[in-house]
CSV table of C-alpha atoms and ligand atoms in Angstrom, one decimal:
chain,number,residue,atom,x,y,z
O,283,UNK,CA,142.8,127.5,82.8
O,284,UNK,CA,144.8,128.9,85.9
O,285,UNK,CA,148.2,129.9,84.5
O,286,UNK,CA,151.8,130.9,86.0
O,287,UNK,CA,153.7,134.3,85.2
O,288,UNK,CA,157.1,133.5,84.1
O,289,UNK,CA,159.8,135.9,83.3
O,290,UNK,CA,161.1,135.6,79.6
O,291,UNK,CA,162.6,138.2,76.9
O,292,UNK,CA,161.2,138.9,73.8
O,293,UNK,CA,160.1,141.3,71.3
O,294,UNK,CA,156.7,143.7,70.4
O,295,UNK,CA,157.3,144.7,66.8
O,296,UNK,CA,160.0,143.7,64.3
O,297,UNK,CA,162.2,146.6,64.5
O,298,UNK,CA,162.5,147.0,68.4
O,299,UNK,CA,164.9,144.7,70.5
O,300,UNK,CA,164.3,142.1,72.8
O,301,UNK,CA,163.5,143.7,76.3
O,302,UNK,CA,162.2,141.6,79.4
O,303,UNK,CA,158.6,140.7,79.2
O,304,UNK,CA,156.0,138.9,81.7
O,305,UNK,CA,154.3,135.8,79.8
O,306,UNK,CA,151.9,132.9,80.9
O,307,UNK,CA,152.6,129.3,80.8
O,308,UNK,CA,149.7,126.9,81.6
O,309,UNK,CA,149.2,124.8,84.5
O,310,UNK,CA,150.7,121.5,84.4
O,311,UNK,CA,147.9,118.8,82.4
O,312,UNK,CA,147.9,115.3,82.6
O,313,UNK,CA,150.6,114.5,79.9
O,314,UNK,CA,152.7,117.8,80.5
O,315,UNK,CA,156.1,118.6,81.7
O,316,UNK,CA,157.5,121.4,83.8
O,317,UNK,CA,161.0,122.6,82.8
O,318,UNK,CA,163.1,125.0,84.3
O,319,UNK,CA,164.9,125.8,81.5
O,320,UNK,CA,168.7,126.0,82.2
O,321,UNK,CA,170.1,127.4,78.6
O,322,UNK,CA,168.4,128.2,75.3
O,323,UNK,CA,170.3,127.9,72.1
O,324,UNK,CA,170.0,131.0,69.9
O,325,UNK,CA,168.9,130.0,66.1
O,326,UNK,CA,169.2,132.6,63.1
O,327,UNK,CA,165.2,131.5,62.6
O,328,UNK,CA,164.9,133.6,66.1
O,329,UNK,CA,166.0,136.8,64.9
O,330,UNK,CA,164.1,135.6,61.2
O,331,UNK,CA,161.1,135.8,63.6
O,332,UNK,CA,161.4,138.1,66.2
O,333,UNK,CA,162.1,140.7,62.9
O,334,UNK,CA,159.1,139.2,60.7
O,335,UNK,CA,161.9,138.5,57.5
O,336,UNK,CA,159.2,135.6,56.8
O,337,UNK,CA,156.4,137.6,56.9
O,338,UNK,CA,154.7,135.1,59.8
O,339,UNK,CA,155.6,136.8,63.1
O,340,UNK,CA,153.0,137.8,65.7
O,341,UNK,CA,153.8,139.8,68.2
O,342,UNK,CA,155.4,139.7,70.8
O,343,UNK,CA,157.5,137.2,69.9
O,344,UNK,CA,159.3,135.6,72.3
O,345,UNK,CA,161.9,132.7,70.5
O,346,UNK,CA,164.1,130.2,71.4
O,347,UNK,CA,164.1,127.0,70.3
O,348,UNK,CA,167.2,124.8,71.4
O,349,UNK,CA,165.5,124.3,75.2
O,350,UNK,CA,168.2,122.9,77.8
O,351,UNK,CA,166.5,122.0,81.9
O,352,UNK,CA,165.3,119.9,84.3
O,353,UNK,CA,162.0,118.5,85.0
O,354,UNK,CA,160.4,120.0,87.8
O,355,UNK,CA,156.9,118.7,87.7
O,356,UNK,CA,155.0,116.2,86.0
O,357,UNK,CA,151.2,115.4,84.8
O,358,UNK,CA,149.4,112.2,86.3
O,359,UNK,CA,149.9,110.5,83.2
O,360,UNK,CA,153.7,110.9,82.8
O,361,UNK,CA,155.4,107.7,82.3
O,362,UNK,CA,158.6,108.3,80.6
O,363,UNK,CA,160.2,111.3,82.6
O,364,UNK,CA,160.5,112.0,86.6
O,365,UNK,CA,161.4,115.3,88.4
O,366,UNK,CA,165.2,116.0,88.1
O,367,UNK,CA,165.4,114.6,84.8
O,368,UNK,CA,167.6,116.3,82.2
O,369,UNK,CA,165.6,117.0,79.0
O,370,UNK,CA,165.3,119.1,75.9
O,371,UNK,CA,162.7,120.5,73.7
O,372,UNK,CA,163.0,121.3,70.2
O,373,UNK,CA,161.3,123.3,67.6
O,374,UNK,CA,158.1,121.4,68.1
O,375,UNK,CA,155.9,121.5,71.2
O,376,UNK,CA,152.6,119.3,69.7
O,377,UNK,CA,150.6,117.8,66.2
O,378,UNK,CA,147.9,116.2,65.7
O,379,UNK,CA,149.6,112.5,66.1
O,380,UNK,CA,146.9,111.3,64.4
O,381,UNK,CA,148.0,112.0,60.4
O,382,UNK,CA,149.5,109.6,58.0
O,383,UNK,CA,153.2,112.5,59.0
O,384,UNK,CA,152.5,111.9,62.6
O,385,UNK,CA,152.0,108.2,61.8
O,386,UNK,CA,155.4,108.2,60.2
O,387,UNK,CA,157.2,110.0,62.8
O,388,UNK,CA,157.5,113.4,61.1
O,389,UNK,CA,155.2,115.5,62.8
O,390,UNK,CA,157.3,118.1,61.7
O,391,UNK,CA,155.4,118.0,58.7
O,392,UNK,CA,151.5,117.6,59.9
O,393,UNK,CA,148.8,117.7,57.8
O,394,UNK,CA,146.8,119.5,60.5
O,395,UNK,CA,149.6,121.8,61.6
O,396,UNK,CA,152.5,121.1,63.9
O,397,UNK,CA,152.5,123.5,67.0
O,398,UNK,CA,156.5,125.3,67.0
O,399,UNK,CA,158.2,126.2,70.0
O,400,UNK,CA,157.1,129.8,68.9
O,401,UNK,CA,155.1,132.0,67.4
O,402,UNK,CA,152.7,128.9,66.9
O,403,UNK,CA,148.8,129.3,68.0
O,404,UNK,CA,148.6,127.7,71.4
O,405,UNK,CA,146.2,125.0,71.8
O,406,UNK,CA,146.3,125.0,75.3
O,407,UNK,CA,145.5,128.8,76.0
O,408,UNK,CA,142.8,130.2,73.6
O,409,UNK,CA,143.6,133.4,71.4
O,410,UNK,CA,147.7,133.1,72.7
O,411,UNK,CA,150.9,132.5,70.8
O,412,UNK,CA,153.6,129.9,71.6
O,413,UNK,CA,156.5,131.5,73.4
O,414,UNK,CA,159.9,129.8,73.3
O,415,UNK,CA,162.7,129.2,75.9
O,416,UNK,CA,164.1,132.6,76.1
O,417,UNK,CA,161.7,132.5,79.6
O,418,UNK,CA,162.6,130.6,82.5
O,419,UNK,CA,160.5,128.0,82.6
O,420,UNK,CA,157.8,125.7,80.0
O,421,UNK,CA,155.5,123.3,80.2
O,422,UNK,CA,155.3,120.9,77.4
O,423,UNK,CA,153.5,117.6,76.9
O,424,UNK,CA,155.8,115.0,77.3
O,425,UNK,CA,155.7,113.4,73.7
O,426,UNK,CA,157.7,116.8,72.5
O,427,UNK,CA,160.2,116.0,75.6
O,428,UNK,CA,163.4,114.4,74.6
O,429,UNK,CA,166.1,112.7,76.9
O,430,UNK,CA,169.4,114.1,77.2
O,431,UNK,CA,172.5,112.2,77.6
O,432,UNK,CA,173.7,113.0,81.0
O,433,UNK,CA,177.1,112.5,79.9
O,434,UNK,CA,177.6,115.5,77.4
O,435,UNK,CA,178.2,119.2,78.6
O,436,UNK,CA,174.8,120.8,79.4
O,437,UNK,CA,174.8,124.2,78.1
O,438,UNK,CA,176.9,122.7,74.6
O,439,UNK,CA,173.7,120.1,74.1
O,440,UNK,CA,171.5,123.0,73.4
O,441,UNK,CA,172.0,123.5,69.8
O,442,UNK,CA,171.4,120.0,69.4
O,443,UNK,CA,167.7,120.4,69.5
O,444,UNK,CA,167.6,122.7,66.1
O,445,UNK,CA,171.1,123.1,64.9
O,446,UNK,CA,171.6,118.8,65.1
O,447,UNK,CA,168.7,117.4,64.2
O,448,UNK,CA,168.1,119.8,61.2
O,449,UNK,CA,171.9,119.0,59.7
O,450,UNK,CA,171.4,115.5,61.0
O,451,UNK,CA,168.3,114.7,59.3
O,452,UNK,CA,169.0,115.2,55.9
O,453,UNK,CA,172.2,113.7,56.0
O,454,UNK,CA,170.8,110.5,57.2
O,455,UNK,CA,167.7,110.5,54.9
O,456,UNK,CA,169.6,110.9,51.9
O,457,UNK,CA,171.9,108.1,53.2
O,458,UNK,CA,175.6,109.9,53.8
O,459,UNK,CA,177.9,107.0,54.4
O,460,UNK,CA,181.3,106.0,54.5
O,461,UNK,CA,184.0,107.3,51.4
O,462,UNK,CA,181.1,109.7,50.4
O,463,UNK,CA,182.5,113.0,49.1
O,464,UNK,CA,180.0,115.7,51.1
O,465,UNK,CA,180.1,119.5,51.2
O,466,UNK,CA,178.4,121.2,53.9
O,467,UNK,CA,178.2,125.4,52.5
O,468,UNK,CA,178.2,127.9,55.8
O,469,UNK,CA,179.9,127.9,58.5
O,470,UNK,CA,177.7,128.7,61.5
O,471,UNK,CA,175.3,127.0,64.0
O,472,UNK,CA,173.9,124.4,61.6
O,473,UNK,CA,176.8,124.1,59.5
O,474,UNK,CA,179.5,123.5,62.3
O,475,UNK,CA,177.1,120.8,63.5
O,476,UNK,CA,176.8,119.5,60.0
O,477,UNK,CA,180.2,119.5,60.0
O,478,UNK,CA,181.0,117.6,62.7
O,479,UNK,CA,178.0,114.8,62.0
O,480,UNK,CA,179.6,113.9,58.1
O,481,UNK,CA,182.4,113.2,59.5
O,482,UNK,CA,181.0,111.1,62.4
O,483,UNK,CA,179.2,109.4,59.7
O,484,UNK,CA,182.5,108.3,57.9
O,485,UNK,CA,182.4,111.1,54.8
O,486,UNK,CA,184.8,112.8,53.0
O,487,UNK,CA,184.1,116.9,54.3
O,488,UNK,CA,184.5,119.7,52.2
O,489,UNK,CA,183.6,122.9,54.3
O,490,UNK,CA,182.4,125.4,51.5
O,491,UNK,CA,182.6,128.5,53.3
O,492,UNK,CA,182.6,132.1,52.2
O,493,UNK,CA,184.9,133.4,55.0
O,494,UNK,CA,188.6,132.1,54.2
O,495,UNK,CA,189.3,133.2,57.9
O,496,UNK,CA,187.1,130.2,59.2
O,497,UNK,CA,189.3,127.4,57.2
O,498,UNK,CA,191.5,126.6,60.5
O,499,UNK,CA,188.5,126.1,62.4
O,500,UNK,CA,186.3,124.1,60.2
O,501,UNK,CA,189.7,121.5,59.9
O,502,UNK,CA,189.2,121.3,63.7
O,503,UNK,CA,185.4,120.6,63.7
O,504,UNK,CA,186.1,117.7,60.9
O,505,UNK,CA,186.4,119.2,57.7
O,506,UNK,CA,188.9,117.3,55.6
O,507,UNK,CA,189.2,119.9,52.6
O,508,UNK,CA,188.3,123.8,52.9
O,509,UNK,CA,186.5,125.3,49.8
O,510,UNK,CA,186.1,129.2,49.5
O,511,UNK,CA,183.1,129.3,47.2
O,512,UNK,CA,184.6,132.7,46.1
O,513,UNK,CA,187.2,131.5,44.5
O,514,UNK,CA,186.4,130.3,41.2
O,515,UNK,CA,189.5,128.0,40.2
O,516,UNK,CA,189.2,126.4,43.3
O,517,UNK,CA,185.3,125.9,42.8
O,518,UNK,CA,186.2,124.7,39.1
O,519,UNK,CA,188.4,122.0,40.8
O,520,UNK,CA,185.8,120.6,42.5
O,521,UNK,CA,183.0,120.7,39.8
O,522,UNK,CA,181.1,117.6,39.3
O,523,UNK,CA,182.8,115.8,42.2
O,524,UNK,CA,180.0,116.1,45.1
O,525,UNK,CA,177.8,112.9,46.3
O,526,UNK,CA,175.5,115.5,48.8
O,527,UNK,CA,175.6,118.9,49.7
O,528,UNK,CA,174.2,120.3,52.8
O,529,UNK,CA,173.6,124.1,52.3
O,530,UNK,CA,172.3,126.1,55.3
O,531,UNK,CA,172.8,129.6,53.4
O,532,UNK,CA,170.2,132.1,55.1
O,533,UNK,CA,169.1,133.8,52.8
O,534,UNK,CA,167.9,133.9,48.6
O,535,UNK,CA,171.7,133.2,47.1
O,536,UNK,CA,173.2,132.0,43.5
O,537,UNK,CA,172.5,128.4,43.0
O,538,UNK,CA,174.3,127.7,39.8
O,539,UNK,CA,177.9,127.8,41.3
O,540,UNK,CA,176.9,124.9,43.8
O,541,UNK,CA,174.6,123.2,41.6
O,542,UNK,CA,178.4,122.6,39.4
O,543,UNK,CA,179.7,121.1,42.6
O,544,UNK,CA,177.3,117.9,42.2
O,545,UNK,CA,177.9,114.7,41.1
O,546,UNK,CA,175.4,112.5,37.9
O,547,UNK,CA,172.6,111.4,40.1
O,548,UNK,CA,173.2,113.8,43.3
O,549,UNK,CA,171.6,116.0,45.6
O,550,UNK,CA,171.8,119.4,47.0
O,551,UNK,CA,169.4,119.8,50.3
O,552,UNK,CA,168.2,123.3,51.3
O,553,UNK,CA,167.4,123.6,55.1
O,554,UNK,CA,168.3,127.8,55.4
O,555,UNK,CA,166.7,129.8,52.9
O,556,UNK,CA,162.9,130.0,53.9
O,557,UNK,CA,162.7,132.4,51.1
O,558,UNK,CA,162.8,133.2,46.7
O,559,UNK,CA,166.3,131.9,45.4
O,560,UNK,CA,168.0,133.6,42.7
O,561,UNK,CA,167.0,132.1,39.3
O,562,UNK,CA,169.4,129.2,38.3
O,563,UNK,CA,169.6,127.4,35.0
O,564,UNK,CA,167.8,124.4,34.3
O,565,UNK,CA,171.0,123.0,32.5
O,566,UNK,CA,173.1,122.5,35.5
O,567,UNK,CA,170.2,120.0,36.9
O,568,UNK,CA,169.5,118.4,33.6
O,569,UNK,CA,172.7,118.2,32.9
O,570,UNK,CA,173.4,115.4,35.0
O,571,UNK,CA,170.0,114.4,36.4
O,572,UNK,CA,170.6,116.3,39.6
O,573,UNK,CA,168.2,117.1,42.8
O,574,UNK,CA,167.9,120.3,44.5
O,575,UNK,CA,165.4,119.3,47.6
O,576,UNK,CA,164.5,120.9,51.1
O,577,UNK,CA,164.6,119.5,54.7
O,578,UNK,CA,162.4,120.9,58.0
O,579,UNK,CA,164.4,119.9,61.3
O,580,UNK,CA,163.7,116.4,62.0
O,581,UNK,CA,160.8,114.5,63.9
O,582,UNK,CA,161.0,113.5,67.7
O,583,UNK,CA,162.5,110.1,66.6
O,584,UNK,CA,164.8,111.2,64.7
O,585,UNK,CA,165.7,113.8,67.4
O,586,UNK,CA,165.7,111.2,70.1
O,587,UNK,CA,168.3,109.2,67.8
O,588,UNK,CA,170.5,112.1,66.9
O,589,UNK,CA,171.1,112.9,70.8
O,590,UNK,CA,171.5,109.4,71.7
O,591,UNK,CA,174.2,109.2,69.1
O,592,UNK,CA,175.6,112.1,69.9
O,593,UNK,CA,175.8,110.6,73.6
O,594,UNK,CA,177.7,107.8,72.3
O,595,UNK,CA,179.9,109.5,70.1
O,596,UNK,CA,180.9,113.1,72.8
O,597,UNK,CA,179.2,115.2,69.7
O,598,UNK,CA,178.4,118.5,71.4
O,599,UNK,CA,177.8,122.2,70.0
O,600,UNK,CA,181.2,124.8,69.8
O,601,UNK,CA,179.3,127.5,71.9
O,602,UNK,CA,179.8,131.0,73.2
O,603,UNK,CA,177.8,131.5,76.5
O,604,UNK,CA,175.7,134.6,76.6
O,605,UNK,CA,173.4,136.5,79.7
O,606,UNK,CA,170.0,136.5,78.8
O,607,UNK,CA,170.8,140.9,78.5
O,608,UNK,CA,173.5,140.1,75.9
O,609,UNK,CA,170.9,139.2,73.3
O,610,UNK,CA,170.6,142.0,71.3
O,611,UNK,CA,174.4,142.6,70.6
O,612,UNK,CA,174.3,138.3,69.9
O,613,UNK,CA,171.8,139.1,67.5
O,614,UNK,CA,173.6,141.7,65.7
O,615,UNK,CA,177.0,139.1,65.7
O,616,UNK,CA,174.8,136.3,64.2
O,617,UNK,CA,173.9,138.9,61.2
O,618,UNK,CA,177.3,140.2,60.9
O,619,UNK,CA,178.5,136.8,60.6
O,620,UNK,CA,180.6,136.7,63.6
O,621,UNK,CA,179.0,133.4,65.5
O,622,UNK,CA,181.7,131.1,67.4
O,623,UNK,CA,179.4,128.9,66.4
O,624,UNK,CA,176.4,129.0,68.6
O,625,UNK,CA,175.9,131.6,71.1
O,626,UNK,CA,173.8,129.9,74.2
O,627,UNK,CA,171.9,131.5,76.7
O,628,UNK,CA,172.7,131.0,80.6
O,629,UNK,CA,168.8,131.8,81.5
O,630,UNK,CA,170.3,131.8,85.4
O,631,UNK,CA,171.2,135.4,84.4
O,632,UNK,CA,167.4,135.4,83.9
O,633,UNK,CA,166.2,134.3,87.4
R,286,LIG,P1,174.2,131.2,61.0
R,286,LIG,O1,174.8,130.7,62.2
R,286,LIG,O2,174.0,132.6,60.7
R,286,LIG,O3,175.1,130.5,59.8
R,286,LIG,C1,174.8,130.8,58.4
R,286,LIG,C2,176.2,130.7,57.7
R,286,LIG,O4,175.9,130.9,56.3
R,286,LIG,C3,177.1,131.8,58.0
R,286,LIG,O5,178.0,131.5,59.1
R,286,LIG,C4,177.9,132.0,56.7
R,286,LIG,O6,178.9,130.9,56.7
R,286,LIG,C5,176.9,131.6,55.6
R,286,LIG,N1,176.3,132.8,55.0
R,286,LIG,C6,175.7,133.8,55.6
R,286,LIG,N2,175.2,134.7,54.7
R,286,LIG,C7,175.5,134.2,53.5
R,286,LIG,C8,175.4,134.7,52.1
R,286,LIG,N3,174.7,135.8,51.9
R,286,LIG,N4,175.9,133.9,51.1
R,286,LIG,C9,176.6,132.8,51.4
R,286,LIG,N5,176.8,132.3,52.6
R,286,LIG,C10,176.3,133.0,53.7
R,286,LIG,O7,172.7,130.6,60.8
R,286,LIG,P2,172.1,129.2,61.3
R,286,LIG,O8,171.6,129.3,62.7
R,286,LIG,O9,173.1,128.1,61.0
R,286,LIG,O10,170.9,129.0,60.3
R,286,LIG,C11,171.1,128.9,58.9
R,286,LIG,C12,169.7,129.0,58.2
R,286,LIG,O11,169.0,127.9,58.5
R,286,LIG,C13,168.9,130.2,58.8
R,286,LIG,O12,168.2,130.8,57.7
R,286,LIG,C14,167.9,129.5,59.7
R,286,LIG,O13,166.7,130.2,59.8
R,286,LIG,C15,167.7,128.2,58.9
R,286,LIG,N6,167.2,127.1,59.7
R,286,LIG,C16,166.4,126.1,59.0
R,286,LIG,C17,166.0,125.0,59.7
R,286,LIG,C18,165.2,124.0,59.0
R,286,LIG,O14,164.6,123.1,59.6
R,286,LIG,N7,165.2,123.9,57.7
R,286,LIG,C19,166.3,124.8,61.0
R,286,LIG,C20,167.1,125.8,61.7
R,286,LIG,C21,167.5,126.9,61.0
R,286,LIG,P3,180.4,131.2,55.9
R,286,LIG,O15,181.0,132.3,56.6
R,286,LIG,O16,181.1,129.9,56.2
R,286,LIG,O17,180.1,131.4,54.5
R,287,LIG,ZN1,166.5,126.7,64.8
C-alpha cells in the first residue's frame, strides 16, 4: 500500500527521550479520514508507554492520544465528515465491530482486540505499529472520528478525548447524580476533568488530593470540599460518608484508607493504576458490602456524548500549551507532579 512520510516525535527504547522521527501513515481507504492534527493532548499512559512501565511497549513508540485537527481528505465512502471539519480521535483507532462489546458500543473492550491510537498492531500496514498524534498528520477510519463542538477552545478540547471520556464514563455508568456525595482522589489531567464533570452532573465534590497546595485550585475547577488524604483526622471525618469514588492514582497505592471513605453499598472505580495494588483488607469491603471496580476510557458513543455535553455545558480542559521540542521537560513535570493540569501540544511547532 503506497504510504506518506509524516513528521512525528517519538521514542526508540524506554530510557531515551522523545527525538523527531520520520513515520508512515497509509494512503487514504474508502472509509478513512485525513487529519492534520492541530494539538495532541499529553496523557501519563504516553510516558507509561514510551518508558515500557507496563511491560507492552514496542519500539519506537510514538504516543499521543488526545488528537485535535481538521479533515483534510476523505475516502469515497465518507458520509458523516467533509474537509474542513473539526474532529478528534481518541485512544481507539478500529475493532472488530462485529462482537457482542462492539455490538454494545464498547469497542473499548473487544473480544478480538481493539486497535489503540498507539503502540497497537496496525491492520492497515503489515508488520507496523500504531503511532499516535505526536505527528502531524493521521488517517483514521471515520467510525473512530468524533465531532467537535466548534464552539469550545480548540487546543483546551484535546484532553477531552482521554482525560473526559475516561472520568466521564465511569461516573455515568455507575449513575452519579444529583445530592450524591463523590470524591474524585488526584488532582491531574483526569482528575481535574473528573472534577469539573461531578459537579456538572449535580454532585457534592470532595477533591482528595495529596498536594495541600492544589486545594485553591480544585475549589475553582468545582470541588465543594478539599480532602488531604494525608491527614488522618480529616480522612476519619469523612469515613463511611462516600456514594462513588473516582480514583485516577497512577500507580500500585494503599487502598484501605479510601476503601474507609465509602458508603454501605458503594463503589470505588479504578481507571489509573494499570498495575499490582498494595494488599488491602478484606474487612473494609465486607464490612459494608462495598465494590472496588475498574473502568477503560469510554466507547465512541459514549465519547461522542461526553463532547456534545461538554459543548453544551463550555466544559473544556485547564491546559498548559507546550512546542512539540518541550516534551521531554513536560514529561519530567507530569512525573514530578507539577501538571497545570494538561500540558497540550501545539503540533504547528511541528510543521
Ligand atoms: P497525572 O496528570 O499525572 O495525575 C495523577 C494525579 O494522581 C497526580 O496529579 C496526583 O494528584 C496523584 N498522584 C500521583 N502519584 C500519586 C501517588 N503515588 N499516590 C497518591 N496520589 C498520587 O495523570 P493522568 O494523566 O491524570 O493519568 C492518571 C492515571 O490514569 C495514569 O496512570 C494513566 O495512565 C491512567 N489512565 C487510565 C485510563 C483508563 O482508561 N483507565 C485512561 C487514561 C489514563 P494529587 O497531587 O492531587 O494527589
Ligand atoms: Zn490517555
Amino acid at each position: 500500500m503506497a504510504t506518506t512520510t509524516v513528521k512525528a516525535y517519538g521514542t526508540t527504547a524506554p530510557t531515551e527521550d522523545l527525538k523527531p522521527l520520520d513515520i508512515e501513515r497509509r494512503a487514504v481507504g474508502t472509509d478513512d479520514i485525513k487529519i492534520d492534527i492541530t494539538y495532541s493532548g499529553v496523557c501519563h499512559s504516553d510516558i507509561h508507554t514510551a518508558r515500557n512501565e507496563w511491560n507492552g511497549s514496542t519500539y519506537p513508540v510514538v504516543p499521543g492520544h488526545e488528537i485535535i485537527g481538521r479533515v483534510v481528505e476523505v475516502g469515497n465512502g465518507v458520509s458523516s465528515y467533509k474537509v474542513g471539519d473539526l474532529v478528534g480521535v481518541g485512544c481507539m483507532v478500529d475493532s472488530c465491530q462485529t462482537c457482542s462489546s462492539c455490538q454494545k458500543d464498547l469497542e473499548q473492550f473487544c473480544e478480538n482486540g481493539a486497535t489503540f491510537t498507539y503502540n497497537s498492531p496496525d491492520k492497515h500496514l503489515e508488520g507496523k505499529q500504531t503511532y499516535g498524534g505526536y505527528s502531524t498528520s493521521v488517517v483514521v477510519d471515520e467510525k473512530f472520528v468524533l465531532r467537535i463542538p466548534e464552539n469550545l477552545d480548540e487546543a483546551a478540547t484535546a484532553p477531552l478525548l482521554c482525560a473526559g471520556v475516561t472520568t466521564w464514563s465511569p461516573l455515568r455508568h455507575w449513575n452519579v447524580k444529583k445530592g450524591d456525595k463523590v470524591g474524585v482522589v488526584g488532582l491531574g489531567g483526569l482528575g481535574h476533568m473528573g472534577v469539573k464533570f461531578a459537579n456538572a452532573l449535580g454532585a457534592h465534590v470532595v477533591m482528595i488530593t495529596t498536594s495541600p497546595e492544589k486545594g485553591k485550585d480544585a475549589t475553582r475547577l468545582g470541588a465543594h470540599e478539599v480532602l488531604v488524604s494525608k491527614d488522618e483526622a480529616d480522612m476519619k471525618k469523612h469515613q463511611n460518608s462516600f456514594d462513588f469514588i473516582l480514583n485516577t492514582i497512577p500507580v500500585g497505592h494503599e487502598m484501605d484508607p479510601y476503601l474507609g471513605l465509602l458508603k454501605i453499598d458503594s463503589t470505588m472505580v479504578l481507571v489509573g493504576a494499570v498495575e499490582p495494588l498494595k494488599p488491602f483488607h478484606g474487612g473494609n469491603i465486607i464490612m459494608g458490602r462495598k465494590r472496588i471496580a475498574g473502568s477503560l476510557i469510554g466507547g465512541i458513543k459514549e465519547t461522542q456524548e461526553m463532547l456534545d455535553f461538554c459543548g453544551e455545558h463550555n466544559i473544556t480542559s485547564d491546559i498548559e500549551l507546550i512546542n512539540m521540542q518541550d516534551i521531554n521537560t513536560a514529561y519530567d513535570r507530569v512525573t514530578s507532579n507539577d501538571v497545570k493540569y494538561r500540558f497540550v501540544i501545539d503540533m504547528k511547532s511541528l510543521k
